Amino acid sequence: MYISKTRFINWTRCPMYYAMELKYNPMGLADIDAERERREEMIGELMSGASSEDGEGDEEYFDANPSEELQALLPYYNQVEDEALKVAKKYFKGRFMSDSRDVHNQKLYEYSFHGHTYRCYVDIYNENEDEINIIEVKATTSSKYTIHLNSKGKIEGFFFSEKRGGDKYPVFVKNGNIWHLNESQSKISDAAEKNYSEKKSKLLDRYCDEGKYPHDIAFQRFVIEHYLKEHGDNRKVNYYLAVLNNKYIYDGKLDSTGQRDYHQIDDQEVITFFYMNEISKEYQPYILKEIATLESYITTPHDISKPVLVGKWCAWGKNTECIFRPHCYQKLRNVPETNTANKYINSKGAFKEGSISDKYQLINEGYYKFDDIPMAWLAGKDNYLIQRECYDTSEEYIDKDKIKYWLDNIKYPIYHFDFESFPCPLPRFDGEEPYRQSVFEFSLHIERAPGVCDKVKDNVISLNNDCHDDERESLAKAIVDSFEFNEDGSLHGTMLAQNTGFEKKRLEELAKQYPKYRAKLLEIRDKSADLIHLLKTNEELYKKDFGPIKAKTINYYDKNLSGSYSIKKTLPVLVPSLTYHGMDVGNGVQAYIAYLNYDSTTPTFGTLCTKADRMDALKRYCQQDTWAMVEILRSIRKKI
């Protein structure tokens, strides 16, 4: 049987995966569709790199199956591999073999072991007389493995220290454009070495963010080194992880053909490399153990009618979620999609009183629903008790005092504001870094007095006319022209968004890029309010007038929220007549797919056949986002 890297990763998740494919895979398991698997792998890597860190989102999970997403996003992954090859040629000498568009032109290694053929393609293969360099390209950024300062000046990232609150040392240190494990600083003390080992162990955990890519490389090392040994090739083999450099800021330069020129800027390359020899070697015993486990799954396939333990390998709620989760969770266990036991606010499924550490342990021990959790576990936790009462009684909870306080303190007019953006792996425009949320549309509804707002007349929409041109300055100008300012330059009113952190960050980026609009853009940022703070809570906002305990207590809850305050959850509860169902563009991912497909001759999402169709759909969707906020406020006012 052929076992590719993709198959190996999936089949070793748990006993169920191989057994389910054995029964349901119409292509059969003896052969392998390399192109299909390679495309699936590319999409998975692209989306894992594109995950947002801008706060509570709308729980929009990416579906890698529809051709619209595949066709729109694969070219951007291909570009990452193309740029990685360009940069690699600066640092590695000899012959290269790489093809981002046809996997069959990549270097293929195969190794037969215990009756199965393990195989892997190499993104970038480089060789000379003395050594071989294997370069695995991932469409993620270096921030996963480095340290950086957050907006408050606090060090974050992948580091170790001697003690809590002490000096912080990076797990990887950079030499030129290649990062190596920081062995030297880890030896400064026994405490530092211990903490370093603990942090490095994450690289050996295939199910954590830091470890999944080294695991890929470790599988490749297993196949490659056994192949080379069989063929008498004794050259040294080096293993590298190539990722986008999160410190790289593109300057807008184009080459002679009009294509973006990602040249070295201030000693920063757009692609940087992590040396993975030590980690991939340490991973080999794990790979051998996984192979033995997989062989047992193949020899004695699991009975798919019987449950298996669930765990982090399920990747529940992530872009890499197991495709057979519905079978294990819903069919075999009847775990509901909503009001699952892990949806108590901020619990993440961890309940100290029950010695439960995460949502997977809840499932394994039979706690599926809200009311499966013993009341004793909720004692002393006001928010949990509110959620439980709403669930048990089907009645809503509302703190009228706190909600009235929020409404009384907001300044009119209210500017209901929403951006649409595209997090392109490679920066597209001047001043952008990899995965910058590059804005291409905004919608604004102006509510001049409580409830006084017309869906059409009081709405402003600005949408880019071309997906390739840099129209950010026009967008910035349209923003400041649409908001109203007092004579002293202060904003007349309040900007309101669902999760303002996202909008505020985009305003800051536009202000930095276009100084002439800086003052007004930052004024909008500073005079903002968050709809989540009205419905959920915000400790700092309410603490002075309501005290620390009540400030932490949620303001509104209905059991249909299922623990979430995303607009896709709050809207059906508070304004059931307004829905995203049936819209040609119904979420943020579909929005940027429609934008990227402006000029495509292939229908997008089945019905969008022309650029005009796509632009109209984008306008309707973005308008819906801001109108939803108007209607949610209107609904809340009626309740008090």
PDB file of N, CA and C in Angstrom, residues 422-511:
ATOM      1  N   PHE A 422      -8.610  40.962   3.148  1.00  0.00           N
ATOM      2  CA  PHE A 422      -8.013  39.731   2.637  1.00  0.00           C
ATOM      3  C   PHE A 422      -6.636  39.544   3.258  1.00  0.00           C
ATOM      4  N   PRO A 423      -6.434  38.469   4.034  1.00  0.00           N
ATOM      5  CA  PRO A 423      -5.119  38.223   4.646  1.00  0.00           C
ATOM      6  C   PRO A 423      -4.216  37.447   3.692  1.00  0.00           C
ATOM      7  N   CYS A 424      -3.641  38.120   2.738  1.00  0.00           N
ATOM      8  CA  CYS A 424      -2.815  37.461   1.730  1.00  0.00           C
ATOM      9  C   CYS A 424      -1.504  36.963   2.352  1.00  0.00           C
ATOM     10  N   PRO A 425      -1.099  35.730   2.055  1.00  0.00           N
ATOM     11  CA  PRO A 425       0.169  35.233   2.606  1.00  0.00           C
ATOM     12  C   PRO A 425       1.350  36.154   2.284  1.00  0.00           C
ATOM     13  N   LEU A 426       1.519  36.492   1.023  1.00  0.00           N
ATOM     14  CA  LEU A 426       2.564  37.435   0.631  1.00  0.00           C
ATOM     15  C   LEU A 426       1.988  38.840   0.588  1.00  0.00           C
ATOM     16  N   PRO A 427       2.686  39.817   1.155  1.00  0.00           N
ATOM     17  CA  PRO A 427       2.155  41.191   1.139  1.00  0.00           C
ATOM     18  C   PRO A 427       1.960  41.669  -0.292  1.00  0.00           C
ATOM     19  N   ARG A 428       0.871  42.378  -0.507  1.00  0.00           N
ATOM     20  CA  ARG A 428       0.550  42.823  -1.870  1.00  0.00           C
ATOM     21  C   ARG A 428       0.918  44.268  -2.126  1.00  0.00           C
ATOM     22  N   PHE A 429       0.872  45.095  -1.071  1.00  0.00           N
ATOM     23  CA  PHE A 429       1.030  46.525  -1.277  1.00  0.00           C
ATOM     24  C   PHE A 429       2.062  47.110  -0.317  1.00  0.00           C
ATOM     25  N   ASP A 430       2.515  48.282  -0.660  1.00  0.00           N
ATOM     26  CA  ASP A 430       3.535  49.002   0.118  1.00  0.00           C
ATOM     27  C   ASP A 430       3.140  49.087   1.597  1.00  0.00           C
ATOM     28  N   GLY A 431       4.077  48.732   2.475  1.00  0.00           N
ATOM     29  CA  GLY A 431       3.848  48.851   3.911  1.00  0.00           C
ATOM     30  C   GLY A 431       3.197  47.646   4.551  1.00  0.00           C
ATOM     31  N   GLU A 432       2.897  46.625   3.760  1.00  0.00           N
ATOM     32  CA  GLU A 432       2.252  45.437   4.313  1.00  0.00           C
ATOM     33  C   GLU A 432       3.272  44.346   4.606  1.00  0.00           C
ATOM     34  N   GLU A 433       2.950  43.521   5.624  1.00  0.00           N
ATOM     35  CA  GLU A 433       3.754  42.349   5.950  1.00  0.00           C
ATOM     36  C   GLU A 433       2.922  41.107   5.600  1.00  0.00           C
ATOM     37  N   PRO A 434       3.498  39.905   5.662  1.00  0.00           N
ATOM     38  CA  PRO A 434       2.715  38.703   5.365  1.00  0.00           C
ATOM     39  C   PRO A 434       1.457  38.598   6.222  1.00  0.00           C
ATOM     40  N   TYR A 435       0.385  38.202   5.590  1.00  0.00           N
ATOM     41  CA  TYR A 435      -0.917  38.003   6.225  1.00  0.00           C
ATOM     42  C   TYR A 435      -1.518  39.285   6.790  1.00  0.00           C
ATOM     43  N   ARG A 436      -1.077  40.437   6.326  1.00  0.00           N
ATOM     44  CA  ARG A 436      -1.740  41.679   6.703  1.00  0.00           C
ATOM     45  C   ARG A 436      -3.197  41.613   6.245  1.00  0.00           C
ATOM     46  N   GLN A 437      -4.112  41.982   7.122  1.00  0.00           N
ATOM     47  CA  GLN A 437      -5.524  42.020   6.764  1.00  0.00           C
ATOM     48  C   GLN A 437      -5.759  43.259   5.891  1.00  0.00           C
ATOM     49  N   SER A 438      -5.503  43.101   4.609  1.00  0.00           N
ATOM     50  CA  SER A 438      -5.558  44.219   3.672  1.00  0.00           C
ATOM     51  C   SER A 438      -7.013  44.533   3.327  1.00  0.00           C
ATOM     52  N   VAL A 439      -7.463  45.726   3.724  1.00  0.00           N
ATOM     53  CA  VAL A 439      -8.879  46.060   3.584  1.00  0.00           C
ATOM     54  C   VAL A 439      -9.237  46.385   2.133  1.00  0.00           C
ATOM     55  N   PHE A 440     -10.429  45.945   1.724  1.00  0.00           N
ATOM     56  CA  PHE A 440     -10.901  46.249   0.369  1.00  0.00           C
ATOM     57  C   PHE A 440     -12.332  46.771   0.363  1.00  0.00           C
ATOM     58  N   GLU A 441     -12.976  46.820   1.539  1.00  0.00           N
ATOM     59  CA  GLU A 441     -14.360  47.306   1.586  1.00  0.00           C
ATOM     60  C   GLU A 441     -14.698  47.740   3.004  1.00  0.00           C
ATOM     61  N   PHE A 442     -15.591  48.732   3.114  1.00  0.00           N
ATOM     62  CA  PHE A 442     -16.196  49.015   4.412  1.00  0.00           C
ATOM     63  C   PHE A 442     -17.659  49.393   4.204  1.00  0.00           C
ATOM     64  N   SER A 443     -18.434  49.157   5.263  1.00  0.00           N
ATOM     65  CA  SER A 443     -19.819  49.605   5.293  1.00  0.00           C
ATOM     66  C   SER A 443     -20.018  50.422   6.553  1.00  0.00           C
ATOM     67  N   LEU A 444     -20.858  51.448   6.451  1.00  0.00           N
ATOM     68  CA  LEU A 444     -21.106  52.356   7.565  1.00  0.00           C
ATOM     69  C   LEU A 444     -22.592  52.708   7.594  1.00  0.00           C
ATOM     70  N   HIS A 445     -23.223  52.451   8.731  1.00  0.00           N
ATOM     71  CA  HIS A 445     -24.588  52.927   8.967  1.00  0.00           C
ATOM     72  C   HIS A 445     -24.542  53.999  10.051  1.00  0.00           C
ATOM     73  N   ILE A 446     -25.122  55.146   9.768  1.00  0.00           N
ATOM     74  CA  ILE A 446     -25.086  56.259  10.723  1.00  0.00           C
ATOM     75  C   ILE A 446     -26.442  56.348  11.428  1.00  0.00           C
ATOM     76  N   GLU A 447     -26.401  56.121  12.741  1.00  0.00           N
ATOM     77  CA  GLU A 447     -27.595  56.200  13.580  1.00  0.00           C
ATOM     78  C   GLU A 447     -27.523  57.512  14.360  1.00  0.00           C
ATOM     79  N   ARG A 448     -28.313  58.509  13.973  1.00  0.00           N
ATOM     80  CA  ARG A 448     -28.170  59.864  14.515  1.00  0.00           C
ATOM     81  C   ARG A 448     -28.847  60.051  15.866  1.00  0.00           C
ATOM     82  N   ALA A 449     -29.798  59.237  16.179  1.00  0.00           N
ATOM     83  CA  ALA A 449     -30.469  59.237  17.483  1.00  0.00           C
ATOM     84  C   ALA A 449     -30.940  57.810  17.705  1.00  0.00           C
ATOM     85  N   PRO A 450     -31.263  57.445  18.950  1.00  0.00           N
ATOM     86  CA  PRO A 450     -31.659  56.061  19.223  1.00  0.00           C
ATOM     87  C   PRO A 450     -32.726  55.545  18.270  1.00  0.00           C
ATOM     88  N   GLY A 451     -32.380  54.560  17.479  1.00  0.00           N
ATOM     89  CA  GLY A 451     -33.320  53.946  16.550  1.00  0.00           C
ATOM     90  C   GLY A 451     -33.539  54.691  15.259  1.00  0.00           C
ATOM     91  N   VAL A 452     -32.910  55.852  15.097  1.00  0.00           N
ATOM     92  CA  VAL A 452     -33.125  56.667  13.896  1.00  0.00           C
ATOM     93  C   VAL A 452     -32.040  56.333  12.869  1.00  0.00           C
ATOM     94  N   CYS A 453     -32.347  55.382  12.011  1.00  0.00           N
ATOM     95  CA  CYS A 453     -31.384  54.967  10.984  1.00  0.00           C
ATOM     96  C   CYS A 453     -32.129  54.214   9.898  1.00  0.00           C
ATOM     97  N   ASP A 454     -31.893  54.582   8.634  1.00  0.00           N
ATOM     98  CA  ASP A 454     -32.518  53.927   7.497  1.00  0.00           C
ATOM     99  C   ASP A 454     -31.491  53.010   6.830  1.00  0.00           C
ATOM    100  N   LYS A 455     -31.925  51.805   6.508  1.00  0.00           N
ATOM    101  CA  LYS A 455     -30.995  50.809   5.965  1.00  0.00           C
ATOM    102  C   LYS A 455     -30.288  51.285   4.709  1.00  0.00           C
ATOM    103  N   VAL A 456     -30.979  52.025   3.864  1.00  0.00           N
ATOM    104  CA  VAL A 456     -30.403  52.469   2.584  1.00  0.00           C
ATOM    105  C   VAL A 456     -29.901  53.910   2.656  1.00  0.00           C
ATOM    106  N   LYS A 457     -30.740  54.819   3.114  1.00  0.00           N
ATOM    107  CA  LYS A 457     -30.393  56.235   3.081  1.00  0.00           C
ATOM    108  C   LYS A 457     -29.232  56.579   4.013  1.00  0.00           C
ATOM    109  N   ASP A 458     -29.123  55.889   5.126  1.00  0.00           N
ATOM    110  CA  ASP A 458     -28.072  56.202   6.101  1.00  0.00           C
ATOM    111  C   ASP A 458     -26.889  55.250   6.002  1.00  0.00           C
ATOM    112  N   ASN A 459     -26.716  54.630   4.855  1.00  0.00           N
ATOM    113  CA  ASN A 459     -25.641  53.664   4.642  1.00  0.00           C
ATOM    114  C   ASN A 459     -24.619  54.189   3.638  1.00  0.00           C
ATOM    115  N   VAL A 460     -23.342  54.016   3.976  1.00  0.00           N
ATOM    116  CA  VAL A 460     -22.242  54.340   3.064  1.00  0.00           C
ATOM    117  C   VAL A 460     -21.432  53.066   2.851  1.00  0.00           C
ATOM    118  N   ILE A 461     -21.161  52.716   1.605  1.00  0.00           N
ATOM    119  CA  ILE A 461     -20.332  51.549   1.287  1.00  0.00           C
ATOM    120  C   ILE A 461     -19.235  51.991   0.335  1.00  0.00           C
ATOM    121  N   SER A 462     -18.023  51.572   0.644  1.00  0.00           N
ATOM    122  CA  SER A 462     -16.904  51.811  -0.265  1.00  0.00           C
ATOM    123  C   SER A 462     -16.265  50.459  -0.569  1.00  0.00           C
ATOM    124  N   LEU A 463     -16.170  50.127  -1.845  1.00  0.00           N
ATOM    125  CA  LEU A 463     -15.657  48.824  -2.273  1.00  0.00           C
ATOM    126  C   LEU A 463     -14.634  49.012  -3.385  1.00  0.00           C
ATOM    127  N   ASN A 464     -13.512  48.315  -3.273  1.00  0.00           N
ATOM    128  CA  ASN A 464     -12.480  48.405  -4.305  1.00  0.00           C
ATOM    129  C   ASN A 464     -13.029  47.958  -5.663  1.00  0.00           C
ATOM    130  N   ASN A 465     -12.575  48.626  -6.698  1.00  0.00           N
ATOM    131  CA  ASN A 465     -13.015  48.308  -8.051  1.00  0.00           C
ATOM    132  C   ASN A 465     -12.184  47.226  -8.712  1.00  0.00           C
ATOM    133  N   ASP A 466     -10.982  46.978  -8.176  1.00  0.00           N
ATOM    134  CA  ASP A 466     -10.078  46.004  -8.779  1.00  0.00           C
ATOM    135  C   ASP A 466      -9.365  45.258  -7.661  1.00  0.00           C
ATOM    136  N   CYS A 467      -9.217  43.951  -7.807  1.00  0.00           N
ATOM    137  CA  CYS A 467      -8.583  43.177  -6.740  1.00  0.00           C
ATOM    138  C   CYS A 467      -7.062  43.205  -6.817  1.00  0.00           C
ATOM    139  N   HIS A 468      -6.509  43.762  -7.885  1.00  0.00           N
ATOM    140  CA  HIS A 468      -5.054  43.802  -8.044  1.00  0.00           C
ATOM    141  C   HIS A 468      -4.462  45.174  -7.705  1.00  0.00           C
ATOM    142  N   ASP A 469      -5.263  46.227  -7.817  1.00  0.00           N
ATOM    143  CA  ASP A 469      -4.757  47.580  -7.593  1.00  0.00           C
ATOM    144  C   ASP A 469      -4.806  47.954  -6.114  1.00  0.00           C
ATOM    145  N   ASP A 470      -3.887  48.831  -5.730  1.00  0.00           N
ATOM    146  CA  ASP A 470      -3.842  49.332  -4.355  1.00  0.00           C
ATOM    147  C   ASP A 470      -4.786  50.529  -4.242  1.00  0.00           C
ATOM    148  N   GLU A 471      -5.948  50.303  -3.659  1.00  0.00           N
ATOM    149  CA  GLU A 471      -6.954  51.352  -3.525  1.00  0.00           C
ATOM    150  C   GLU A 471      -7.158  51.752  -2.064  1.00  0.00           C
ATOM    151  N   ARG A 472      -6.171  51.455  -1.224  1.00  0.00           N
ATOM    152  CA  ARG A 472      -6.316  51.727   0.206  1.00  0.00           C
ATOM    153  C   ARG A 472      -6.436  53.219   0.506  1.00  0.00           C
ATOM    154  N   GLU A 473      -5.732  54.053  -0.246  1.00  0.00           N
ATOM    155  CA  GLU A 473      -5.807  55.488   0.035  1.00  0.00           C
ATOM    156  C   GLU A 473      -7.208  56.016  -0.252  1.00  0.00           C
ATOM    157  N   SER A 474      -7.814  55.549  -1.336  1.00  0.00           N
ATOM    158  CA  SER A 474      -9.191  55.959  -1.638  1.00  0.00           C
ATOM    159  C   SER A 474     -10.128  55.497  -0.536  1.00  0.00           C
ATOM    160  N   LEU A 475      -9.859  54.312  -0.011  1.00  0.00           N
ATOM    161  CA  LEU A 475     -10.683  53.783   1.069  1.00  0.00           C
ATOM    162  C   LEU A 475     -10.517  54.634   2.326  1.00  0.00           C
ATOM    163  N   ALA A 476      -9.266  55.010   2.632  1.00  0.00           N
ATOM    164  CA  ALA A 476      -9.000  55.853   3.808  1.00  0.00           C
ATOM    165  C   ALA A 476      -9.704  57.203   3.671  1.00  0.00           C
ATOM    166  N   LYS A 477      -9.637  57.777   2.479  1.00  0.00           N
ATOM    167  CA  LYS A 477     -10.306  59.067   2.245  1.00  0.00           C
ATOM    168  C   LYS A 477     -11.819  58.927   2.396  1.00  0.00           C
ATOM    169  N   ALA A 478     -12.359  57.838   1.878  1.00  0.00           N
ATOM    170  CA  ALA A 478     -13.806  57.623   1.986  1.00  0.00           C
ATOM    171  C   ALA A 478     -14.239  57.482   3.440  1.00  0.00           C
ATOM    172  N   ILE A 479     -13.390  56.897   4.266  1.00  0.00           N
ATOM    173  CA  ILE A 479     -13.713  56.749   5.692  1.00  0.00           C
ATOM    174  C   ILE A 479     -13.815  58.118   6.352  1.00  0.00           C
ATOM    175  N   VAL A 480     -12.762  58.916   6.218  1.00  0.00           N
ATOM    176  CA  VAL A 480     -12.767  60.219   6.908  1.00  0.00           C
ATOM    177  C   VAL A 480     -13.840  61.152   6.326  1.00  0.00           C
ATOM    178  N   ASP A 481     -14.172  60.977   5.052  1.00  0.00           N
ATOM    179  CA  ASP A 481     -15.226  61.797   4.456  1.00  0.00           C
ATOM    180  C   ASP A 481     -16.614  61.384   4.944  1.00  0.00           C
ATOM    181  N   SER A 482     -16.753  60.152   5.404  1.00  0.00           N
ATOM    182  CA  SER A 482     -18.067  59.639   5.800  1.00  0.00           C
ATOM    183  C   SER A 482     -18.370  59.859   7.270  1.00  0.00           C
ATOM    184  N   PHE A 483     -17.333  60.024   8.080  1.00  0.00           N
ATOM    185  CA  PHE A 483     -17.525  60.332   9.498  1.00  0.00           C
ATOM    186  C   PHE A 483     -17.596  61.847   9.666  1.00  0.00           C
ATOM    187  N   GLU A 484     -18.230  62.280  10.733  1.00  0.00           N
ATOM    188  CA  GLU A 484     -18.370  63.715  10.994  1.00  0.00           C
ATOM    189  C   GLU A 484     -17.461  64.125  12.147  1.00  0.00           C
ATOM    190  N   PHE A 485     -16.825  65.292  11.997  1.00  0.00           N
ATOM    191  CA  PHE A 485     -15.870  65.763  12.992  1.00  0.00           C
ATOM    192  C   PHE A 485     -16.251  67.162  13.463  1.00  0.00           C
ATOM    193  N   ASN A 486     -15.953  67.438  14.722  1.00  0.00           N
ATOM    194  CA  ASN A 486     -16.186  68.763  15.284  1.00  0.00           C
ATOM    195  C   ASN A 486     -15.104  69.725  14.815  1.00  0.00           C
ATOM    196  N   GLU A 487     -15.294  71.017  15.094  1.00  0.00           N
ATOM    197  CA  GLU A 487     -14.328  72.026  14.651  1.00  0.00           C
ATOM    198  C   GLU A 487     -12.935  71.790  15.213  1.00  0.00           C
ATOM    199  N   ASP A 488     -12.848  71.218  16.411  1.00  0.00           N
ATOM    200  CA  ASP A 488     -11.537  70.962  17.016  1.00  0.00           C
ATOM    201  C   ASP A 488     -10.903  69.654  16.524  1.00  0.00           C
ATOM    202  N   GLY A 489     -11.544  68.985  15.563  1.00  0.00           N
ATOM    203  CA  GLY A 489     -11.003  67.755  14.997  1.00  0.00           C
ATOM    204  C   GLY A 489     -11.457  66.495  15.687  1.00  0.00           C
ATOM    205  N   SER A 490     -12.183  66.635  16.789  1.00  0.00           N
ATOM    206  CA  SER A 490     -12.666  65.453  17.501  1.00  0.00           C
ATOM    207  C   SER A 490     -13.841  64.838  16.755  1.00  0.00           C
ATOM    208  N   LEU A 491     -14.024  63.529  16.929  1.00  0.00           N
ATOM    209  CA  LEU A 491     -15.109  62.840  16.259  1.00  0.00           C
ATOM    210  C   LEU A 491     -16.446  63.238  16.878  1.00  0.00           C
ATOM    211  N   HIS A 492     -17.402  63.535  16.028  1.00  0.00           N
ATOM    212  CA  HIS A 492     -18.743  63.870  16.486  1.00  0.00           C
ATOM    213  C   HIS A 492     -19.541  62.568  16.570  1.00  0.00           C
ATOM    214  N   GLY A 493     -19.508  61.943  17.756  1.00  0.00           N
ATOM    215  CA  GLY A 493     -20.207  60.686  17.936  1.00  0.00           C
ATOM    216  C   GLY A 493     -19.261  59.558  18.288  1.00  0.00           C
ATOM    217  N   THR A 494     -19.698  58.303  18.001  1.00  0.00           N
ATOM    218  CA  THR A 494     -18.954  57.111  18.402  1.00  0.00           C
ATOM    219  C   THR A 494     -18.938  56.086  17.287  1.00  0.00           C
ATOM    220  N   MET A 495     -17.782  55.527  17.033  1.00  0.00           N
ATOM    221  CA  MET A 495     -17.697  54.396  16.097  1.00  0.00           C
ATOM    222  C   MET A 495     -18.029  53.124  16.865  1.00  0.00           C
ATOM    223  N   LEU A 496     -18.908  52.288  16.308  1.00  0.00           N
ATOM    224  CA  LEU A 496     -19.315  51.044  16.950  1.00  0.00           C
ATOM    225  C   LEU A 496     -19.036  49.870  16.008  1.00  0.00           C
ATOM    226  N   ALA A 497     -18.431  48.834  16.560  1.00  0.00           N
ATOM    227  CA  ALA A 497     -18.168  47.639  15.761  1.00  0.00           C
ATOM    228  C   ALA A 497     -18.375  46.399  16.618  1.00  0.00           C
ATOM    229  N   GLN A 498     -18.501  45.282  15.944  1.00  0.00           N
ATOM    230  CA  GLN A 498     -18.556  43.996  16.630  1.00  0.00           C
ATOM    231  C   GLN A 498     -17.129  43.487  16.700  1.00  0.00           C
ATOM    232  N   ASN A 499     -16.541  43.526  17.891  1.00  0.00           N
ATOM    233  CA  ASN A 499     -15.117  43.252  18.077  1.00  0.00           C
ATOM    234  C   ASN A 499     -14.300  44.397  17.478  1.00  0.00           C
ATOM    235  N   THR A 500     -14.260  45.518  18.185  1.00  0.00           N
ATOM    236  CA  THR A 500     -13.602  46.721  17.668  1.00  0.00           C
ATOM    237  C   THR A 500     -12.102  46.542  17.478  1.00  0.00           C
ATOM    238  N   GLY A 501     -11.513  45.537  18.157  1.00  0.00           N
ATOM    239  CA  GLY A 501     -10.081  45.341  18.015  1.00  0.00           C
ATOM    240  C   GLY A 501      -9.662  45.194  16.564  1.00  0.00           C
ATOM    241  N   PHE A 502     -10.469  44.515  15.778  1.00  0.00           N
ATOM    242  CA  PHE A 502     -10.147  44.320  14.363  1.00  0.00           C
ATOM    243  C   PHE A 502     -10.203  45.639  13.614  1.00  0.00           C
ATOM    244  N   GLU A 503     -11.300  46.372  13.765  1.00  0.00           N
ATOM    245  CA  GLU A 503     -11.433  47.657  13.060  1.00  0.00           C
ATOM    246  C   GLU A 503     -10.375  48.656  13.506  1.00  0.00           C
ATOM    247  N   LYS A 504     -10.087  48.701  14.793  1.00  0.00           N
ATOM    248  CA  LYS A 504      -9.088  49.646  15.305  1.00  0.00           C
ATOM    249  C   LYS A 504      -7.697  49.354  14.729  1.00  0.00           C
ATOM    250  N   LYS A 505      -7.365  48.086  14.609  1.00  0.00           N
ATOM    251  CA  LYS A 505      -6.060  47.723  14.049  1.00  0.00           C
ATOM    252  C   LYS A 505      -5.965  48.142  12.587  1.00  0.00           C
ATOM    253  N   ARG A 506      -7.027  47.947  11.854  1.00  0.00           N
ATOM    254  CA  ARG A 506      -7.015  48.340  10.434  1.00  0.00           C
ATOM    255  C   ARG A 506      -6.919  49.864  10.292  1.00  0.00           C
ATOM    256  N   LEU A 507      -7.596  50.597  11.163  1.00  0.00           N
ATOM    257  CA  LEU A 507      -7.512  52.060  11.132  1.00  0.00           C
ATOM    258  C   LEU A 507      -6.093  52.521  11.439  1.00  0.00           C
ATOM    259  N   GLU A 508      -5.444  51.868  12.395  1.00  0.00           N
ATOM    260  CA  GLU A 508      -4.054  52.214  12.724  1.00  0.00           C
ATOM    261  C   GLU A 508      -3.144  51.987  11.527  1.00  0.00           C
ATOM    262  N   GLU A 509      -3.349  50.884  10.818  1.00  0.00           N
ATOM    263  CA  GLU A 509      -2.514  50.572   9.660  1.00  0.00           C
ATOM    264  C   GLU A 509      -2.717  51.592   8.551  1.00  0.00           C
ATOM    265  N   LEU A 510      -3.951  51.974   8.302  1.00  0.00           N
ATOM    266  CA  LEU A 510      -4.209  52.989   7.283  1.00  0.00           C
ATOM    267  C   LEU A 510      -3.639  54.341   7.700  1.00  0.00           C
ATOM    268  N   ALA A 511      -3.731  54.668   8.988  1.00  0.00           N
ATOM    269  CA  ALA A 511      -3.203  55.939   9.484  1.00  0.00           C
ATOM    270  C   ALA A 511      -1.691  56.011   9.312  1.00  0.00           C
TER     271      ALA A 511
END
